[in-house]
Amino acid sequence: MHTRQLTKLDGLLLQVDRALRTLAAEPPAPARLSPGKTAEEHTLDEREKRHAIGLMRVNHTGEVCAQALYQGQALTTKLTSVRNEMEQAADEEIDHLAWCQDRLKQLGGHTSLLNPLWYGLSFGIGATTGLISDKLSLGFVSATEQQVCQHLENHLEILPENDTKSRAIVQKMLEDEGKHATVAKEAGGLEFPSPVKGLMTLISGAMTKTSYHI
């Protein structure tokens, strides 16, 4: 039996399907159990709950962006090894996406209404960097994941102390994102200059502020 080779149209349709699944009400099932499942649930007052919802909504939007970034890069990257790295990272990020969305439901919150906008922007950036060069693409992943780690570390400091479920999820996400940054760097990613990282911080800040509230 011969296996049919996927055409460019097939690849594009797969990306559309992935986008719809990412932005759908129910994300794909995670491969790993959420760290929050085994953490004890504590009562949060209304202020703590609103704050936890805002932070977990930001984290969910960050995972939406990660899906888009990796899929855009996988679509345009030139080296098969890099494409495989991007697709594997995207699969691991699905766990984070599902964990955050599940926690939002438990808290009585909703995902950001601006997720389609952020997905489209991130997909475009990923596809563009992949077209330019694989080293640039990997460098962007490494720089992005480093910033994500900084955000997650900050969230661990400001999440309510008794929100052990959210904290367990964020802690595991931090470990995974750190690995993604290291893998991208060791695979040959470029080290971005400070001005570029500063611009990335501004864009990330806009996403964070809007997603926290909307």
PDB file of C-alpha atoms in Angstrom, residues 5-214:
ATOM      1  CA  GLN A   5       2.337  12.466  -0.261  1.00  0.00           C
ATOM      2  CA  LEU A   6       0.723  15.560   1.199  1.00  0.00           C
ATOM      3  CA  THR A   7       0.441  18.483  -1.211  1.00  0.00           C
ATOM      4  CA  LYS A   8       0.785  22.175  -0.299  1.00  0.00           C
ATOM      5  CA  LEU A   9      -3.009  22.384  -0.347  1.00  0.00           C
ATOM      6  CA  ASP A  10      -3.185  19.473   2.097  1.00  0.00           C
ATOM      7  CA  GLY A  11      -0.756  21.284   4.362  1.00  0.00           C
ATOM      8  CA  LEU A  12      -2.781  24.473   4.181  1.00  0.00           C
ATOM      9  CA  LEU A  13      -6.009  22.634   5.016  1.00  0.00           C
ATOM     10  CA  LEU A  14      -4.297  20.984   7.983  1.00  0.00           C
ATOM     11  CA  GLN A  15      -3.281  24.423   9.234  1.00  0.00           C
ATOM     12  CA  VAL A  16      -6.852  25.684   8.906  1.00  0.00           C
ATOM     13  CA  ASP A  17      -8.100  22.653  10.826  1.00  0.00           C
ATOM     14  CA  ARG A  18      -5.497  23.237  13.537  1.00  0.00           C
ATOM     15  CA  ALA A  19      -6.482  26.899  13.818  1.00  0.00           C
ATOM     16  CA  LEU A  20     -10.165  26.043  14.196  1.00  0.00           C
ATOM     17  CA  ARG A  21      -9.366  23.461  16.870  1.00  0.00           C
ATOM     18  CA  THR A  22      -7.158  25.929  18.742  1.00  0.00           C
ATOM     19  CA  LEU A  23      -9.830  28.642  18.727  1.00  0.00           C
ATOM     20  CA  ALA A  24     -12.757  26.302  19.320  1.00  0.00           C
ATOM     21  CA  ALA A  25     -14.734  26.159  22.549  1.00  0.00           C
ATOM     22  CA  GLU A  26     -13.225  22.738  23.301  1.00  0.00           C
ATOM     23  CA  PRO A  27      -9.475  22.347  22.625  1.00  0.00           C
ATOM     24  CA  PRO A  28      -7.907  19.028  21.571  1.00  0.00           C
ATOM     25  CA  ALA A  29      -7.533  16.537  24.410  1.00  0.00           C
ATOM     26  CA  PRO A  30      -4.188  16.905  26.225  1.00  0.00           C
ATOM     27  CA  ALA A  31      -1.707  14.033  26.157  1.00  0.00           C
ATOM     28  CA  ARG A  32      -0.750  14.638  29.795  1.00  0.00           C
ATOM     29  CA  LEU A  33      -2.913  14.993  32.869  1.00  0.00           C
ATOM     30  CA  SER A  34      -3.236  18.570  34.080  1.00  0.00           C
ATOM     31  CA  PRO A  35      -0.981  19.266  37.103  1.00  0.00           C
ATOM     32  CA  GLY A  36      -3.977  21.031  38.613  1.00  0.00           C
ATOM     33  CA  LYS A  37      -5.949  17.783  38.839  1.00  0.00           C
ATOM     34  CA  THR A  38      -3.913  16.494  41.753  1.00  0.00           C
ATOM     35  CA  ALA A  39      -3.596  19.853  43.536  1.00  0.00           C
ATOM     36  CA  GLU A  40      -5.960  20.650  46.387  1.00  0.00           C
ATOM     37  CA  GLU A  41      -8.754  23.135  45.703  1.00  0.00           C
ATOM     38  CA  HIS A  42      -9.021  26.054  48.110  1.00  0.00           C
ATOM     39  CA  THR A  43     -11.744  28.677  48.386  1.00  0.00           C
ATOM     40  CA  LEU A  44     -10.925  31.998  46.735  1.00  0.00           C
ATOM     41  CA  ASP A  45     -12.669  35.256  47.525  1.00  0.00           C
ATOM     42  CA  GLU A  46     -14.106  37.263  44.627  1.00  0.00           C
ATOM     43  CA  ARG A  47     -11.043  39.497  44.249  1.00  0.00           C
ATOM     44  CA  GLU A  48      -8.676  36.533  44.219  1.00  0.00           C
ATOM     45  CA  LYS A  49     -10.876  34.663  41.761  1.00  0.00           C
ATOM     46  CA  ARG A  50     -11.048  37.623  39.342  1.00  0.00           C
ATOM     47  CA  HIS A  51      -7.278  38.002  39.495  1.00  0.00           C
ATOM     48  CA  ALA A  52      -6.676  34.277  38.919  1.00  0.00           C
ATOM     49  CA  ILE A  53      -9.096  34.296  35.985  1.00  0.00           C
ATOM     50  CA  GLY A  54      -7.302  37.254  34.411  1.00  0.00           C
ATOM     51  CA  LEU A  55      -3.894  35.629  34.740  1.00  0.00           C
ATOM     52  CA  MET A  56      -5.015  32.236  33.454  1.00  0.00           C
ATOM     53  CA  ARG A  57      -6.760  33.945  30.534  1.00  0.00           C
ATOM     54  CA  VAL A  58      -3.442  35.624  29.685  1.00  0.00           C
ATOM     55  CA  ASN A  59      -1.703  32.244  29.867  1.00  0.00           C
ATOM     56  CA  HIS A  60      -4.338  30.670  27.624  1.00  0.00           C
ATOM     57  CA  THR A  61      -3.923  33.424  25.034  1.00  0.00           C
ATOM     58  CA  GLY A  62      -0.176  32.919  25.200  1.00  0.00           C
ATOM     59  CA  GLU A  63      -0.698  29.273  24.302  1.00  0.00           C
ATOM     60  CA  VAL A  64      -2.980  30.265  21.418  1.00  0.00           C
ATOM     61  CA  CYS A  65      -0.148  32.457  20.147  1.00  0.00           C
ATOM     62  CA  ALA A  66       2.349  29.628  20.601  1.00  0.00           C
ATOM     63  CA  GLN A  67       0.198  27.275  18.525  1.00  0.00           C
ATOM     64  CA  ALA A  68      -0.032  29.847  15.756  1.00  0.00           C
ATOM     65  CA  LEU A  69       3.676  30.667  15.853  1.00  0.00           C
ATOM     66  CA  TYR A  70       4.793  27.050  15.637  1.00  0.00           C
ATOM     67  CA  GLN A  71       2.284  26.152  12.939  1.00  0.00           C
ATOM     68  CA  GLY A  72       3.261  29.156  10.834  1.00  0.00           C
ATOM     69  CA  GLN A  73       6.915  28.210  11.097  1.00  0.00           C
ATOM     70  CA  ALA A  74       6.255  24.540  10.348  1.00  0.00           C
ATOM     71  CA  LEU A  75       4.422  25.582   7.180  1.00  0.00           C
ATOM     72  CA  THR A  76       7.302  27.613   5.724  1.00  0.00           C
ATOM     73  CA  THR A  77      10.519  26.266   7.270  1.00  0.00           C
ATOM     74  CA  LYS A  78      12.971  24.667   4.879  1.00  0.00           C
ATOM     75  CA  LEU A  79      14.655  21.955   6.949  1.00  0.00           C
ATOM     76  CA  THR A  80      12.661  18.847   7.814  1.00  0.00           C
ATOM     77  CA  SER A  81      14.396  18.595  11.188  1.00  0.00           C
ATOM     78  CA  VAL A  82      13.296  22.120  12.103  1.00  0.00           C
ATOM     79  CA  ARG A  83       9.759  21.428  10.896  1.00  0.00           C
ATOM     80  CA  ASN A  84       9.625  18.348  13.103  1.00  0.00           C
ATOM     81  CA  GLU A  85      10.866  20.385  16.080  1.00  0.00           C
ATOM     82  CA  MET A  86       8.141  22.980  15.500  1.00  0.00           C
ATOM     83  CA  GLU A  87       5.401  20.379  15.174  1.00  0.00           C
ATOM     84  CA  GLN A  88       6.541  18.530  18.309  1.00  0.00           C
ATOM     85  CA  ALA A  89       6.631  21.779  20.288  1.00  0.00           C
ATOM     86  CA  ALA A  90       3.125  22.642  19.050  1.00  0.00           C
ATOM     87  CA  ASP A  91       1.877  19.243  20.222  1.00  0.00           C
ATOM     88  CA  GLU A  92       3.316  19.846  23.692  1.00  0.00           C
ATOM     89  CA  GLU A  93       1.747  23.310  23.803  1.00  0.00           C
ATOM     90  CA  ILE A  94      -1.677  21.699  23.255  1.00  0.00           C
ATOM     91  CA  ASP A  95      -1.414  20.362  26.791  1.00  0.00           C
ATOM     92  CA  HIS A  96      -0.879  23.881  28.117  1.00  0.00           C
ATOM     93  CA  LEU A  97      -3.785  25.198  26.068  1.00  0.00           C
ATOM     94  CA  ALA A  98      -6.152  22.546  27.427  1.00  0.00           C
ATOM     95  CA  TRP A  99      -4.914  22.911  31.009  1.00  0.00           C
ATOM     96  CA  CYS A 100      -5.455  26.676  31.016  1.00  0.00           C
ATOM     97  CA  GLN A 101      -8.880  26.436  29.414  1.00  0.00           C
ATOM     98  CA  ASP A 102      -9.969  23.764  31.872  1.00  0.00           C
ATOM     99  CA  ARG A 103      -8.811  25.886  34.806  1.00  0.00           C
ATOM    100  CA  LEU A 104     -10.647  28.925  33.444  1.00  0.00           C
ATOM    101  CA  LYS A 105     -13.856  26.905  33.373  1.00  0.00           C
ATOM    102  CA  GLN A 106     -13.330  25.767  36.936  1.00  0.00           C
ATOM    103  CA  LEU A 107     -12.889  29.386  38.020  1.00  0.00           C
ATOM    104  CA  GLY A 108     -15.968  30.495  36.096  1.00  0.00           C
ATOM    105  CA  GLY A 109     -14.007  32.547  33.563  1.00  0.00           C
ATOM    106  CA  HIS A 110     -13.845  32.635  29.766  1.00  0.00           C
ATOM    107  CA  THR A 111     -11.082  32.725  27.174  1.00  0.00           C
ATOM    108  CA  SER A 112     -10.096  35.998  25.542  1.00  0.00           C
ATOM    109  CA  LEU A 113     -12.402  37.349  22.861  1.00  0.00           C
ATOM    110  CA  LEU A 114      -9.311  38.633  21.037  1.00  0.00           C
ATOM    111  CA  ASN A 115      -7.752  35.196  20.517  1.00  0.00           C
ATOM    112  CA  PRO A 116      -8.503  35.085  16.746  1.00  0.00           C
ATOM    113  CA  LEU A 117      -6.634  38.385  16.321  1.00  0.00           C
ATOM    114  CA  TRP A 118      -3.609  37.193  18.266  1.00  0.00           C
ATOM    115  CA  TYR A 119      -3.631  33.834  16.471  1.00  0.00           C
ATOM    116  CA  GLY A 120      -3.574  35.509  13.050  1.00  0.00           C
ATOM    117  CA  LEU A 121      -0.771  37.882  14.027  1.00  0.00           C
ATOM    118  CA  SER A 122       1.355  35.100  15.538  1.00  0.00           C
ATOM    119  CA  PHE A 123       0.797  32.783  12.580  1.00  0.00           C
ATOM    120  CA  GLY A 124       1.922  35.547  10.218  1.00  0.00           C
ATOM    121  CA  ILE A 125       5.075  36.187  12.239  1.00  0.00           C
ATOM    122  CA  GLY A 126       5.883  32.481  12.378  1.00  0.00           C
ATOM    123  CA  ALA A 127       5.359  31.972   8.657  1.00  0.00           C
ATOM    124  CA  THR A 128       7.425  35.062   7.807  1.00  0.00           C
ATOM    125  CA  THR A 129      10.395  34.086   9.969  1.00  0.00           C
ATOM    126  CA  GLY A 130      10.256  30.572   8.512  1.00  0.00           C
ATOM    127  CA  LEU A 131      10.393  31.979   4.988  1.00  0.00           C
ATOM    128  CA  ILE A 132      13.399  34.168   5.764  1.00  0.00           C
ATOM    129  CA  SER A 133      15.586  31.510   7.393  1.00  0.00           C
ATOM    130  CA  ASP A 134      15.454  28.591   9.782  1.00  0.00           C
ATOM    131  CA  LYS A 135      18.031  30.217  12.068  1.00  0.00           C
ATOM    132  CA  LEU A 136      15.839  33.308  12.372  1.00  0.00           C
ATOM    133  CA  SER A 137      12.789  31.132  12.972  1.00  0.00           C
ATOM    134  CA  LEU A 138      14.503  29.177  15.748  1.00  0.00           C
ATOM    135  CA  GLY A 139      15.912  32.372  17.217  1.00  0.00           C
ATOM    136  CA  PHE A 140      12.434  33.865  17.387  1.00  0.00           C
ATOM    137  CA  VAL A 141      11.151  30.763  19.171  1.00  0.00           C
ATOM    138  CA  SER A 142      13.991  30.918  21.698  1.00  0.00           C
ATOM    139  CA  ALA A 143      13.469  34.638  22.378  1.00  0.00           C
ATOM    140  CA  THR A 144       9.697  34.211  22.616  1.00  0.00           C
ATOM    141  CA  GLU A 145       9.927  31.292  25.030  1.00  0.00           C
ATOM    142  CA  GLN A 146      12.376  33.225  27.207  1.00  0.00           C
ATOM    143  CA  GLN A 147       9.813  36.012  27.496  1.00  0.00           C
ATOM    144  CA  VAL A 148       7.065  33.501  28.232  1.00  0.00           C
ATOM    145  CA  CYS A 149       9.180  32.110  31.065  1.00  0.00           C
ATOM    146  CA  GLN A 150       9.521  35.605  32.509  1.00  0.00           C
ATOM    147  CA  HIS A 151       5.745  36.078  32.384  1.00  0.00           C
ATOM    148  CA  LEU A 152       5.125  32.717  34.056  1.00  0.00           C
ATOM    149  CA  GLU A 153       7.659  33.429  36.787  1.00  0.00           C
ATOM    150  CA  ASN A 154       5.867  36.723  37.441  1.00  0.00           C
ATOM    151  CA  HIS A 155       2.510  34.945  37.545  1.00  0.00           C
ATOM    152  CA  LEU A 156       3.816  32.538  40.175  1.00  0.00           C
ATOM    153  CA  GLU A 157       4.654  35.562  42.292  1.00  0.00           C
ATOM    154  CA  ILE A 158       1.269  37.289  41.938  1.00  0.00           C
ATOM    155  CA  LEU A 159      -1.211  34.401  41.735  1.00  0.00           C
ATOM    156  CA  PRO A 160      -3.163  33.985  44.985  1.00  0.00           C
ATOM    157  CA  GLU A 161      -1.143  31.807  47.349  1.00  0.00           C
ATOM    158  CA  ASN A 162      -4.119  29.508  47.970  1.00  0.00           C
ATOM    159  CA  ASP A 163      -4.842  28.987  44.269  1.00  0.00           C
ATOM    160  CA  THR A 164      -2.775  25.820  44.272  1.00  0.00           C
ATOM    161  CA  LYS A 165      -4.375  24.412  41.117  1.00  0.00           C
ATOM    162  CA  SER A 166      -3.461  27.381  38.930  1.00  0.00           C
ATOM    163  CA  ARG A 167      -0.012  27.561  40.474  1.00  0.00           C
ATOM    164  CA  ALA A 168       0.658  23.872  39.729  1.00  0.00           C
ATOM    165  CA  ILE A 169      -0.302  24.391  36.088  1.00  0.00           C
ATOM    166  CA  VAL A 170       1.854  27.500  35.686  1.00  0.00           C
ATOM    167  CA  GLN A 171       4.840  25.798  37.323  1.00  0.00           C
ATOM    168  CA  LYS A 172       4.731  22.885  34.874  1.00  0.00           C
ATOM    169  CA  MET A 173       4.255  25.235  31.945  1.00  0.00           C
ATOM    170  CA  LEU A 174       7.342  27.140  33.064  1.00  0.00           C
ATOM    171  CA  GLU A 175       9.403  23.945  33.008  1.00  0.00           C
ATOM    172  CA  ASP A 176       8.186  23.011  29.516  1.00  0.00           C
ATOM    173  CA  GLU A 177       8.685  26.483  28.037  1.00  0.00           C
ATOM    174  CA  GLY A 178      12.224  26.619  29.391  1.00  0.00           C
ATOM    175  CA  LYS A 179      12.997  23.379  27.558  1.00  0.00           C
ATOM    176  CA  HIS A 180      11.517  24.737  24.309  1.00  0.00           C
ATOM    177  CA  ALA A 181      13.725  27.831  24.546  1.00  0.00           C
ATOM    178  CA  THR A 182      16.828  25.711  25.122  1.00  0.00           C
ATOM    179  CA  VAL A 183      16.057  23.286  22.285  1.00  0.00           C
ATOM    180  CA  ALA A 184      15.503  26.136  19.805  1.00  0.00           C
ATOM    181  CA  LYS A 185      18.738  27.820  20.832  1.00  0.00           C
ATOM    182  CA  GLU A 186      20.792  24.632  20.636  1.00  0.00           C
ATOM    183  CA  ALA A 187      19.290  23.833  17.216  1.00  0.00           C
ATOM    184  CA  GLY A 188      20.978  26.947  15.813  1.00  0.00           C
ATOM    185  CA  GLY A 189      18.652  29.804  16.653  1.00  0.00           C
ATOM    186  CA  LEU A 190      20.034  33.320  16.287  1.00  0.00           C
ATOM    187  CA  GLU A 191      20.557  35.481  19.375  1.00  0.00           C
ATOM    188  CA  PHE A 192      18.297  38.493  18.907  1.00  0.00           C
ATOM    189  CA  PRO A 193      19.702  41.969  19.658  1.00  0.00           C
ATOM    190  CA  SER A 194      18.239  43.991  22.536  1.00  0.00           C
ATOM    191  CA  PRO A 195      16.167  46.371  20.330  1.00  0.00           C
ATOM    192  CA  VAL A 196      14.353  43.422  18.741  1.00  0.00           C
ATOM    193  CA  LYS A 197      13.690  41.853  22.128  1.00  0.00           C
ATOM    194  CA  GLY A 198      12.399  45.237  23.307  1.00  0.00           C
ATOM    195  CA  LEU A 199       9.902  45.364  20.456  1.00  0.00           C
ATOM    196  CA  MET A 200       8.792  41.820  21.253  1.00  0.00           C
ATOM    197  CA  THR A 201       8.263  42.878  24.865  1.00  0.00           C
ATOM    198  CA  LEU A 202       6.011  45.748  23.757  1.00  0.00           C
ATOM    199  CA  ILE A 203       3.857  43.424  21.634  1.00  0.00           C
ATOM    200  CA  SER A 204       3.725  40.864  24.435  1.00  0.00           C
ATOM    201  CA  GLY A 205       2.719  43.576  26.874  1.00  0.00           C
ATOM    202  CA  ALA A 206      -0.188  44.617  24.672  1.00  0.00           C
ATOM    203  CA  MET A 207      -1.399  41.023  24.484  1.00  0.00           C
ATOM    204  CA  THR A 208      -1.079  40.593  28.242  1.00  0.00           C
ATOM    205  CA  LYS A 209      -2.964  43.757  29.172  1.00  0.00           C
ATOM    206  CA  THR A 210      -5.851  43.176  26.774  1.00  0.00           C
ATOM    207  CA  SER A 211      -6.233  39.460  27.486  1.00  0.00           C
ATOM    208  CA  TYR A 212      -6.322  40.017  31.234  1.00  0.00           C
ATOM    209  CA  HIS A 213      -9.542  42.039  30.874  1.00  0.00           C
ATOM    210  CA  ILE A 214     -11.161  40.886  27.607  1.00  0.00           C
TER     211      ILE A 214
END
